[in-house]
Tab-separated table of C-alpha atoms in Angstrom:
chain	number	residue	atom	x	y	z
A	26	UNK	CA	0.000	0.000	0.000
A	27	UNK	CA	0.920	3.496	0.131
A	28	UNK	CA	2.690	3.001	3.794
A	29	UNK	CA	-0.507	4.495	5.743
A	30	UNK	CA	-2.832	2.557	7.962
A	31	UNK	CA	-1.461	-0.672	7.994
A	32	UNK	CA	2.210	0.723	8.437
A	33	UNK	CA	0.901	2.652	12.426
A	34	UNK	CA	0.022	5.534	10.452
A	35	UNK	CA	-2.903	5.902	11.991
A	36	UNK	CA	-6.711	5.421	10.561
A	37	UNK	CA	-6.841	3.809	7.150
A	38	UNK	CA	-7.694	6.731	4.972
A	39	UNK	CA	-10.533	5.635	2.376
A	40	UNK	CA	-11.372	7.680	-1.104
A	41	UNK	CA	-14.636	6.905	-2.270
A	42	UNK	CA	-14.826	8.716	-5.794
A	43	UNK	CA	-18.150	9.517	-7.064
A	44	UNK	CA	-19.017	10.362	-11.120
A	45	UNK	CA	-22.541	10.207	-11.054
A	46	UNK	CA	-25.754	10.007	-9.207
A	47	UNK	CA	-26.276	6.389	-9.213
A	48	UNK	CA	-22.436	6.576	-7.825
A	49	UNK	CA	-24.092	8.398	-4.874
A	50	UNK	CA	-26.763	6.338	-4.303
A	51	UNK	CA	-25.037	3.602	-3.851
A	52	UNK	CA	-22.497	4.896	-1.487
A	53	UNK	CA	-24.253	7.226	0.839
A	54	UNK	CA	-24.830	4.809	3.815
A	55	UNK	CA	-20.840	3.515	2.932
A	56	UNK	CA	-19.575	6.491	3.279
A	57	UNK	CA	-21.508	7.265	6.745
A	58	UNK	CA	-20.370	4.048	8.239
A	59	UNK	CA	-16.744	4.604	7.193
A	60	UNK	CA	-17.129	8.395	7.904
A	61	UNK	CA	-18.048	7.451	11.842
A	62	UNK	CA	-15.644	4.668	12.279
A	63	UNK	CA	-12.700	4.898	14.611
A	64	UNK	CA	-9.763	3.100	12.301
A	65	UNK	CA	-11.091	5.005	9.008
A	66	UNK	CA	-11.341	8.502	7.121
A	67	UNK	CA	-13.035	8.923	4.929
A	68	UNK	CA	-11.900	11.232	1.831
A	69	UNK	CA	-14.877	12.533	-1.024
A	70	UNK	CA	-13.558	12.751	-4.486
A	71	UNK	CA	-16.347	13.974	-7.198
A	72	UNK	CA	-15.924	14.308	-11.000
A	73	UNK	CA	-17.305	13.219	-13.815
A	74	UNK	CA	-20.956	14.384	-14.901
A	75	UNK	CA	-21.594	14.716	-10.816
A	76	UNK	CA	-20.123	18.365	-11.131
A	77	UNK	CA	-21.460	19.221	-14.230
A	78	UNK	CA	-24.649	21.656	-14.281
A	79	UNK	CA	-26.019	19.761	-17.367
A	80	UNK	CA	-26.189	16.646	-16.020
A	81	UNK	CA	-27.606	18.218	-12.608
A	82	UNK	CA	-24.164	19.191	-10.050
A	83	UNK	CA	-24.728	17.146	-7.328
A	84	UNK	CA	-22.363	18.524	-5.125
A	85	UNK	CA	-25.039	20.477	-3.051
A	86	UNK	CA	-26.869	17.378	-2.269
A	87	UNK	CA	-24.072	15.616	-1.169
A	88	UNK	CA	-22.810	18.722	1.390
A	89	UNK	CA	-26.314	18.932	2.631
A	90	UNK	CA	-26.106	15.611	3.739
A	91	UNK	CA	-22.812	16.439	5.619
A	92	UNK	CA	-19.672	15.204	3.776
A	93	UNK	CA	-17.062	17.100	2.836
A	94	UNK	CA	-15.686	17.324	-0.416
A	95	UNK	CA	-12.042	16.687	-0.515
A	96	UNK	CA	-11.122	17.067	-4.260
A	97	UNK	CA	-12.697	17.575	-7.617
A	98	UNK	CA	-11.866	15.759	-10.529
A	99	UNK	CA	-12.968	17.570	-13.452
A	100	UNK	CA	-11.859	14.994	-16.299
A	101	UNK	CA	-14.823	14.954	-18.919
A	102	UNK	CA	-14.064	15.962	-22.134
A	103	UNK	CA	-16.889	18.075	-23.568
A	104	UNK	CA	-20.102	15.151	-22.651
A	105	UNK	CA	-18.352	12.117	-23.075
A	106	UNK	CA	-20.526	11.707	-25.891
A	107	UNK	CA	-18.371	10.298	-28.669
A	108	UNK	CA	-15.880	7.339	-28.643
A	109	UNK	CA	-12.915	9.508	-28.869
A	110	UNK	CA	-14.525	12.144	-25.798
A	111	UNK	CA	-14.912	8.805	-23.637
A	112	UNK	CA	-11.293	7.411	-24.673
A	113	UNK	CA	-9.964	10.630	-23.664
A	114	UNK	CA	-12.216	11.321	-20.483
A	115	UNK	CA	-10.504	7.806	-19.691
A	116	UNK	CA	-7.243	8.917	-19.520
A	117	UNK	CA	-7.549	12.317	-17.901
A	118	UNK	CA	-9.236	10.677	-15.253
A	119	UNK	CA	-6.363	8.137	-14.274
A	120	UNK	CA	-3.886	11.309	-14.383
A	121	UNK	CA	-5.989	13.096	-12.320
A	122	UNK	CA	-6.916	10.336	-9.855
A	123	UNK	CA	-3.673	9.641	-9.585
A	124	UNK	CA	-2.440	12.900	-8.093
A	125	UNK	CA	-5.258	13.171	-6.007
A	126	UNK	CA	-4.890	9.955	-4.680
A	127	UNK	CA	-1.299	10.626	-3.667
A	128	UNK	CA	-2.110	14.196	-2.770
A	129	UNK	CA	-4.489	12.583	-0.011
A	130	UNK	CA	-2.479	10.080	1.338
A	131	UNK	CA	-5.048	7.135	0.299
A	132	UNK	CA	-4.517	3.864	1.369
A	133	UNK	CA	-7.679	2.395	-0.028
A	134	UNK	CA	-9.867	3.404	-3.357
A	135	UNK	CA	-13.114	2.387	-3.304
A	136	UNK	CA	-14.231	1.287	-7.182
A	137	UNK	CA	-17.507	1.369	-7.976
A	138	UNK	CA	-19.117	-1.272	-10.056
A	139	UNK	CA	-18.178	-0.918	-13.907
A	140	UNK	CA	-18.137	2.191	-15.396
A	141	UNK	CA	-15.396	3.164	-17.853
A	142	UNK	CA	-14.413	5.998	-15.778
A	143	UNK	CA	-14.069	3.403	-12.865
A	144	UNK	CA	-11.438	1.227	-14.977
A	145	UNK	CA	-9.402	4.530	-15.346
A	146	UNK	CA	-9.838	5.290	-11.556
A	147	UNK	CA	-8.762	2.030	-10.647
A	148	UNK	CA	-5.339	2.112	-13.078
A	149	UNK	CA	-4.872	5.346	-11.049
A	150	UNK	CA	-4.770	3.580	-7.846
A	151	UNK	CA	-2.855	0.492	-9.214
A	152	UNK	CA	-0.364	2.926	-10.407
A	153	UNK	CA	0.158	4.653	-7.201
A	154	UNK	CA	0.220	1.955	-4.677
A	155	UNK	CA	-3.144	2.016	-3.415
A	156	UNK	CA	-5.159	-1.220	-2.408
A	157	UNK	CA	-8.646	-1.693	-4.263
A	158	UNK	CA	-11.866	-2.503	-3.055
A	159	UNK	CA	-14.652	-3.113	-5.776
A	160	UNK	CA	-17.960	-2.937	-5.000
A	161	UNK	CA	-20.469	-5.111	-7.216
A	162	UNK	CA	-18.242	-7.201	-9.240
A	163	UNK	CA	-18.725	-10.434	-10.291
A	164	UNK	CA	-21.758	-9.565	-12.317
A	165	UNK	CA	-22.592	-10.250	-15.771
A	166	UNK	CA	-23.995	-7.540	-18.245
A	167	UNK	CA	-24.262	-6.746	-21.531
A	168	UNK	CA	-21.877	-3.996	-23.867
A	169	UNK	CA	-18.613	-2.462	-22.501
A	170	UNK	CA	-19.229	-2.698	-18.602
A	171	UNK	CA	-19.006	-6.202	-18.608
A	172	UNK	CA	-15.467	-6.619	-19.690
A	173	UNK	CA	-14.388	-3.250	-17.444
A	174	UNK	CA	-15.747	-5.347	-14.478
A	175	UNK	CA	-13.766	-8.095	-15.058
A	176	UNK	CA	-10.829	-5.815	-15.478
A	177	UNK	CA	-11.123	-4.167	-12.472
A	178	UNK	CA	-11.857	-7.446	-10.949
A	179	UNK	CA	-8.233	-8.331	-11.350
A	180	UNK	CA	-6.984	-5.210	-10.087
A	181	UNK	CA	-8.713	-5.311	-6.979
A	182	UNK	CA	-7.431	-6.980	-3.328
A	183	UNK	CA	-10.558	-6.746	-1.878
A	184	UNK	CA	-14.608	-7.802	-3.431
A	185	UNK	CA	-17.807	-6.197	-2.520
A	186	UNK	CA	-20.141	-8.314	-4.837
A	187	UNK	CA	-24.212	-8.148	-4.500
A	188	UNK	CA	-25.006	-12.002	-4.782
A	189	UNK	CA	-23.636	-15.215	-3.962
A	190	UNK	CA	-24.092	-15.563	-7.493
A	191	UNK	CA	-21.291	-12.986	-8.679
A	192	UNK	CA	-18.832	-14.044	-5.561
A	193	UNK	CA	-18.854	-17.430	-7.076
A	194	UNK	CA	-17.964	-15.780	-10.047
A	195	UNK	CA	-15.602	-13.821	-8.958
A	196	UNK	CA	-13.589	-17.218	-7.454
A	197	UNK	CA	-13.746	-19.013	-10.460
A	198	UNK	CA	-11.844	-15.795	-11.490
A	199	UNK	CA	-8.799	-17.223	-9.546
A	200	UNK	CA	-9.163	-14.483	-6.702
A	201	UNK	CA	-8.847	-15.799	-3.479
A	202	UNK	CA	-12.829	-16.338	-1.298
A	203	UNK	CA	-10.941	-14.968	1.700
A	204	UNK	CA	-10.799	-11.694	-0.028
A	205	UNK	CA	-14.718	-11.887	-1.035
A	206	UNK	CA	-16.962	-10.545	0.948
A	207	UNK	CA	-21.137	-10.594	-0.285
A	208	UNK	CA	-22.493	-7.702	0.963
A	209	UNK	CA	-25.683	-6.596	-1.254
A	210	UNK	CA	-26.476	-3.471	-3.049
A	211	UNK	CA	-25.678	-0.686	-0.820
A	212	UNK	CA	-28.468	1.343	-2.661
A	213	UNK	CA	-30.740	-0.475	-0.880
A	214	UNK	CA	-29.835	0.767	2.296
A	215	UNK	CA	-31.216	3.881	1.473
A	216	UNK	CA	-34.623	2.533	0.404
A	217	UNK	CA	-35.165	1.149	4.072
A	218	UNK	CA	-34.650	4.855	5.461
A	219	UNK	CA	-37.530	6.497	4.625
A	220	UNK	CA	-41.007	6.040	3.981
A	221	UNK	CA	-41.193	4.890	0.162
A	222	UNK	CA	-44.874	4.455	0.009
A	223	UNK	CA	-45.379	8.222	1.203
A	224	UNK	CA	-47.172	8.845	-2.507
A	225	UNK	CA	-48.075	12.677	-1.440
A	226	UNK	CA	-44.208	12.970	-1.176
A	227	UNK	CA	-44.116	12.778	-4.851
A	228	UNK	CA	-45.796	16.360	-5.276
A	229	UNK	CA	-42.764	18.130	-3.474
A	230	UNK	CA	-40.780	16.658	-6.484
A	231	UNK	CA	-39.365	19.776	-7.834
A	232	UNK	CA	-37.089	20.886	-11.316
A	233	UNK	CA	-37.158	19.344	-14.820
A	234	UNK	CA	-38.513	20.409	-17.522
A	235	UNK	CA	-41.789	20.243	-19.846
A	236	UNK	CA	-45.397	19.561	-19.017
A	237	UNK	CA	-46.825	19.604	-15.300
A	238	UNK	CA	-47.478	16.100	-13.772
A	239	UNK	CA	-50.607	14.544	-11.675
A	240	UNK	CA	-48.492	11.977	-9.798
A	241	UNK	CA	-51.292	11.266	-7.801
A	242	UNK	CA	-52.644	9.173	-10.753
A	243	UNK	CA	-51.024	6.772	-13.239
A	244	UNK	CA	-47.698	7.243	-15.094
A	245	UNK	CA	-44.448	5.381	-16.580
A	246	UNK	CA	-41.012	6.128	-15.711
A	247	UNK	CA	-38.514	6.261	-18.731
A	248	UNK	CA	-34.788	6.041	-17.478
A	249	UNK	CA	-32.317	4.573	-21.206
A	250	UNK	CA	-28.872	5.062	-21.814
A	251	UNK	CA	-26.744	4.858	-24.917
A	252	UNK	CA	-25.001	1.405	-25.056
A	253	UNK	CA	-21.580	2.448	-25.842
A	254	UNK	CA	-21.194	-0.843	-28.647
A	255	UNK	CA	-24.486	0.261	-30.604
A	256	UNK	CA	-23.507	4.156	-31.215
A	257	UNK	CA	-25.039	3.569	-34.789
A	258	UNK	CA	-28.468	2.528	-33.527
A	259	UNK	CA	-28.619	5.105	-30.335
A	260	UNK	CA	-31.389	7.037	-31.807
A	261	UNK	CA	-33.220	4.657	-33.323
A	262	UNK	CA	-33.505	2.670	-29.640
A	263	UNK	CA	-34.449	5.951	-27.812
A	264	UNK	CA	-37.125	6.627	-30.785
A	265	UNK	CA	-38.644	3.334	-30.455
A	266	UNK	CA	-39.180	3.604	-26.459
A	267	UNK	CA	-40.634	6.807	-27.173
A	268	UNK	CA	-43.187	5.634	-29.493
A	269	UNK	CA	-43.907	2.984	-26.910
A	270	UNK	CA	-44.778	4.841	-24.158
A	271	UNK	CA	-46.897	7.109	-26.612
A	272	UNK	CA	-48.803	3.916	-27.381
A	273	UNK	CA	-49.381	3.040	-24.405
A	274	UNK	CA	-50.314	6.394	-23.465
A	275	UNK	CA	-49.787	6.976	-19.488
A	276	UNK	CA	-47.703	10.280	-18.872
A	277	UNK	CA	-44.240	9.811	-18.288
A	278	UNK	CA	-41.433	11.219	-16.040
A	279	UNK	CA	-38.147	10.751	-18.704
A	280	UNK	CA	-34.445	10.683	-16.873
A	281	UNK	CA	-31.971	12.121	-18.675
A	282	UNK	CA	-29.232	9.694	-19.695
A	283	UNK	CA	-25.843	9.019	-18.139
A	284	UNK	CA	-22.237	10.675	-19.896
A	285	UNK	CA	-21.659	7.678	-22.323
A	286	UNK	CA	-20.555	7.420	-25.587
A	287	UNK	CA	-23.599	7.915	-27.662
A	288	UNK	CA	-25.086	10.383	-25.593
A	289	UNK	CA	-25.135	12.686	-28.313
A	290	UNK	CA	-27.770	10.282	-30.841
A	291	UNK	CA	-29.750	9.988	-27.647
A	292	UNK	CA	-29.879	13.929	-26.573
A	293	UNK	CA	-30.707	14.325	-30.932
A	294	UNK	CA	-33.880	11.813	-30.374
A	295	UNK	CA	-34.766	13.222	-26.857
A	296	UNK	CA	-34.129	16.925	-28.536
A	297	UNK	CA	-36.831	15.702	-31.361
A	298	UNK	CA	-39.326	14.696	-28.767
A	299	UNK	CA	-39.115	17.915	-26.630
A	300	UNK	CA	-39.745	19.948	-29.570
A	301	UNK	CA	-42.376	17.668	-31.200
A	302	UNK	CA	-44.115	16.222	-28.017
A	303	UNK	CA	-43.883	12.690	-26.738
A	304	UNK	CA	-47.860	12.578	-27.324
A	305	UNK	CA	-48.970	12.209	-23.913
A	306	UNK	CA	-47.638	14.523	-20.696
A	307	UNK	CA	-43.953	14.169	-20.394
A	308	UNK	CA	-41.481	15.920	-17.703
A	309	UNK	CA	-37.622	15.539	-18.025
A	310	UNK	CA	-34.694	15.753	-15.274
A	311	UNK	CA	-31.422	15.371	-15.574
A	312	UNK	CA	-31.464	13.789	-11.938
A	313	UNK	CA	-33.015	13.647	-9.043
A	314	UNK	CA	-32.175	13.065	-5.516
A	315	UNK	CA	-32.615	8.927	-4.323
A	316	UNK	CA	-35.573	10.061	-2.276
A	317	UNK	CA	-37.207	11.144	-5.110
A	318	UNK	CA	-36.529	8.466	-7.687
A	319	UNK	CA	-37.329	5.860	-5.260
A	320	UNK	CA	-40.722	6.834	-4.680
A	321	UNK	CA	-40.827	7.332	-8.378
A	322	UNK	CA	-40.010	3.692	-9.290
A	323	UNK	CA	-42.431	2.734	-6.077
A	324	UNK	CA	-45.967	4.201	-7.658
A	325	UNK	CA	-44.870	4.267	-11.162
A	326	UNK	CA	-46.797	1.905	-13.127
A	327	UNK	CA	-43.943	0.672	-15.082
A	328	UNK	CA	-40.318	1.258	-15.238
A	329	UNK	CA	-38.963	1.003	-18.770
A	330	UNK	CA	-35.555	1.307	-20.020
A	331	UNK	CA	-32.068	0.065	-19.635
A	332	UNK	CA	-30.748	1.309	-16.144
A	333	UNK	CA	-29.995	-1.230	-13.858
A	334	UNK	CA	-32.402	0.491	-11.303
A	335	UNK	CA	-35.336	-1.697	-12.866
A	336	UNK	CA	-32.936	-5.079	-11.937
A	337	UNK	CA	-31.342	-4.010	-8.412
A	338	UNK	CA	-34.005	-1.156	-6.723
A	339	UNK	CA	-36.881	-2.317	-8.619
A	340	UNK	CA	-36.713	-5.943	-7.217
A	341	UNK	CA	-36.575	-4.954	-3.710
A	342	UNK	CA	-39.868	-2.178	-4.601
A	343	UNK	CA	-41.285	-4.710	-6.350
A	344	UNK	CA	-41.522	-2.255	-9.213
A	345	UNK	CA	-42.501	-3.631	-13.005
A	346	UNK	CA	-40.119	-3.330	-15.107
A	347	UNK	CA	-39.860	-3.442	-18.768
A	348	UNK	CA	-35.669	-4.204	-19.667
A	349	UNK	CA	-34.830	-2.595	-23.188
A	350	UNK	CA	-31.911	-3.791	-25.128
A	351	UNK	CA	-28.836	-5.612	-24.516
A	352	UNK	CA	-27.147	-3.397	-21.505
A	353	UNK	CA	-28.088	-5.321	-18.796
A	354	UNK	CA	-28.035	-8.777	-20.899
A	355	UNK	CA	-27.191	-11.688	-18.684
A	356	UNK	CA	-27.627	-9.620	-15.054
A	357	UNK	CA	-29.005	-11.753	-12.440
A	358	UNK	CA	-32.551	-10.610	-11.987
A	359	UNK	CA	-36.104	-11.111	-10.337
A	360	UNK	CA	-39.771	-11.916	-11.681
A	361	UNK	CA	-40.144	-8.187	-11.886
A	362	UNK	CA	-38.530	-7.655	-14.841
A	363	UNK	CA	-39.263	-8.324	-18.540
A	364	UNK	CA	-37.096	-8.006	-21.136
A	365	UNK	CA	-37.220	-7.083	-24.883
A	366	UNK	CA	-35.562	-5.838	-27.912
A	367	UNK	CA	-35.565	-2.372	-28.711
A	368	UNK	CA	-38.256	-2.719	-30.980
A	369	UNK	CA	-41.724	-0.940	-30.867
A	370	UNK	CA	-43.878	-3.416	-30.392
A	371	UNK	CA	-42.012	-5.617	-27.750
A	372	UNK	CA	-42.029	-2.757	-25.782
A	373	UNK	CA	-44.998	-2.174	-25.867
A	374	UNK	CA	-46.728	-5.454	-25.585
A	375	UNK	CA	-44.622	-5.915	-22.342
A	376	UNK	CA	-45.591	-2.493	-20.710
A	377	UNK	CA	-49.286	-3.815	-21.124
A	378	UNK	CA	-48.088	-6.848	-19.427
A	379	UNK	CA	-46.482	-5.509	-16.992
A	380	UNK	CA	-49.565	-3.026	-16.467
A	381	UNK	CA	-51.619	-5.365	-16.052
A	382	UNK	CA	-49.838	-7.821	-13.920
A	383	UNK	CA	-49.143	-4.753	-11.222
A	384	UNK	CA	-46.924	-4.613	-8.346
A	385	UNK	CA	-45.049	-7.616	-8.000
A	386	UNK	CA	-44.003	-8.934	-4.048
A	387	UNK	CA	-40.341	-7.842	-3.199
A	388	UNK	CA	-37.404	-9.799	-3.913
A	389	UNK	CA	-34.314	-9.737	-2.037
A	390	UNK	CA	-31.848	-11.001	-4.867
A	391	UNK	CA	-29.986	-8.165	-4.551
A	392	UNK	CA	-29.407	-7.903	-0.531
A	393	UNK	CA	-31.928	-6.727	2.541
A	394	UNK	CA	-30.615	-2.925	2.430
A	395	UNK	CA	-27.714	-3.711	5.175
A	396	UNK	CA	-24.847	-2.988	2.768
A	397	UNK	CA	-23.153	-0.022	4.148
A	398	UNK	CA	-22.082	-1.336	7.374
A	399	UNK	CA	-20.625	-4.785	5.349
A	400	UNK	CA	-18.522	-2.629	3.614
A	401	UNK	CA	-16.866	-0.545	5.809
A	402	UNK	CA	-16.277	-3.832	8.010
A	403	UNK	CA	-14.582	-5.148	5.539
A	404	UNK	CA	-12.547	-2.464	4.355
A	405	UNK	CA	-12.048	-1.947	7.716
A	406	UNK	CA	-10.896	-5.429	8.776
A	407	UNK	CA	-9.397	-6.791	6.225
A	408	UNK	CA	-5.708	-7.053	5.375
A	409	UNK	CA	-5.021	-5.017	2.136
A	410	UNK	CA	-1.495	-5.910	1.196
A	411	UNK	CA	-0.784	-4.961	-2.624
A	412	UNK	CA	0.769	-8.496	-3.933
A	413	UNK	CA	-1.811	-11.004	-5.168
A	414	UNK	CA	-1.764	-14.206	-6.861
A	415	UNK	CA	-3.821	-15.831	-8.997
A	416	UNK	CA	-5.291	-18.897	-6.825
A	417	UNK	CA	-5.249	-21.935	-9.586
């Protein structure tokens, strides 16, 4: 490691680096429990679209819940939109990180799940002598995150996976099961907090943009992101959703995708259905606090889309969800979810399904909302030493 904690330093000193919302989400009760123990500090590192007004800054929501912010990384190239804008995003973040990182005396980055930014963070850490804990590896997906997983997999001395499923995985990987720890989806944590059936809580939902919502009666939430290995067919996927939900006809709160490549075909098609209408009552954020979105996903009618939400969240809410595409291809998931091609009609004859089926009983694949202690335990407890071996 980088000397530190387990050299009688003193407290281990923990960076937790956070690029976007769902980053937050699922490290909020982490970060409180590492925050409050005695042999850890905690250090905040934000970047990414987190601290960029167009994808909604979320540093004031994560000061108002009383961390600090240690460092900004501000390593996205114009919106990541574009191969070459990702690529490069990619490598200013592992010069970046890796300063920082050193800067703050870290003896233990915190890599979260399988973004590409995450792979970059994670060569920053390898490169500067400081031990790796992954959160949700193991895990198998569709497009680009499921090889950066893997990557960062082997990078990484100590696993935070969500099943039993992916720690298996993660073994047959050749890392060693005293270094894997199954802790759940810390996101869950959250969900146990506060009172997600509170449905006249959804009227203080405040910001986006277009028409004005009823939430007290029916309506679908949208939340699709580009798939970084289909750039060619981003619009096409975001136009067929569309005319889904405007066959279906509920009215429909719209997230605003994530800072992949292919954002920009997605914004075009989103652009063309702000100006033209979506055909039935449509408001759009670029993000919204967890509180917010998981009351959203807990009365909406349907949840349809791509994000991984619909799998992990929606399982515990019991939420119906309608999986579009090949992003989340191969993911371990409940009875809540159905998937589909991105092709008009699917999606549309599995909204009605899932419409009419209704709420489904929740499903505790993905943990019982007790992550956040697990992890700083473990990163806590466990010895971090840098050399590995491969254990067949």
């Amino acid at each position: 490691m980088s000397g530190g904690a387990d050299a009688g330093r003193g407290p281990r000193r923990v960076a937790v680096v956070l690029t976007t919302r769902g980053n937050y989400a699922k490290m909020k009760t982490s970060m409180a429990a590492i925050a409050a123990h005695p042999s850890l500090e905690l250090v905040t590192i934000v970047g990414g679209g987190i601290v960029q007004e167009r994808f909604g800054d979320y540093r004031p929501a994560i000061a108002a819940d009383g961390f600090a912010i240690d460092a900004t990384a501000d390593f996205l190239v114009g919106d990541g939109a574009t191969l070459a804008a990702q690529a490069e995003s990619a490598g200013r973040a592992t010069a970046q990180l890796g300063h920082l990182l050193l800067a703050h005396r870290a003896d233990v980055l915190v890599a979260i799940a399988d973004r590409y930014e995450t792979l970059a963070i994670a060569t920053a850490a390898t490169c500067t002598n400081v031990a790796i804990a992954h959160l949700e590896g193991g895990e198998v997906s569709g497009s680009i995150d499921e090889r950066i997983r893997h990557a960062v997999t082997k990078l990484a001395h100590l696993h935070l996976p969500a099943t039993e499923d992916a720690a298996l995985r993660i073994e047959r990987m050749g890392e060693a099961r005293a270094r894997i720890v199954v802790v759940g989806t810390p996101s869950l944590d959250q969900l146990r907090a506060f009172d997600v059936d509170d449905r006249a809580a959804l009227s203080a939902i405040a910001g986006g943009s277009g028409d004005a919502l009823d939430l007290s009666k029916d309506f679908v939430v949208v939340s699709q992101h580009p798939v970084p290995t289909e750039l060619v067919d981003a619009e096409a996927q975001i136009d067929a959703t569309a005319a889904a939900v405007h066959a279906v006809g509920l009215p429909a709160i719209w997230l605003l995708p994530n800072m992949d490549a292919g954002g920009s075909g997605v914004e075009a098609a989103i652009g063309r259905i702000r100006a033209r209408g979506l055909g039935v009552p449509t408001r759009f954020f670029p993000s919204l606090s967890l509180e917010s979105y998981t009351r959203l996903l807990r009365h909406t009618r349907c949840l349809v889309g791509n994000s991984s939400s619909g799998i992990r969240e929606g399982a515990f809410l019991g939420t119906p969800a309608v999986n579009v595409g090949s992003r989340q291809s191969g993911r371990q998931r409940g009875q809540n979810v159905v998937d589909v091609p991105c092709e008009r009609a699917a999606i549309v004859e599995a909204m009605r399904r899932q419409l009419a089926h209704g709420r489904y009983e929740s499903d505790p694949i993905y943990g019982n909302g007790r992550a956040g202690e697990r992890i700083c335990q473990a990163i806590a407890t466990m010895p971090l030493a840098l050399e590995k071996a491969i254990t067949y």
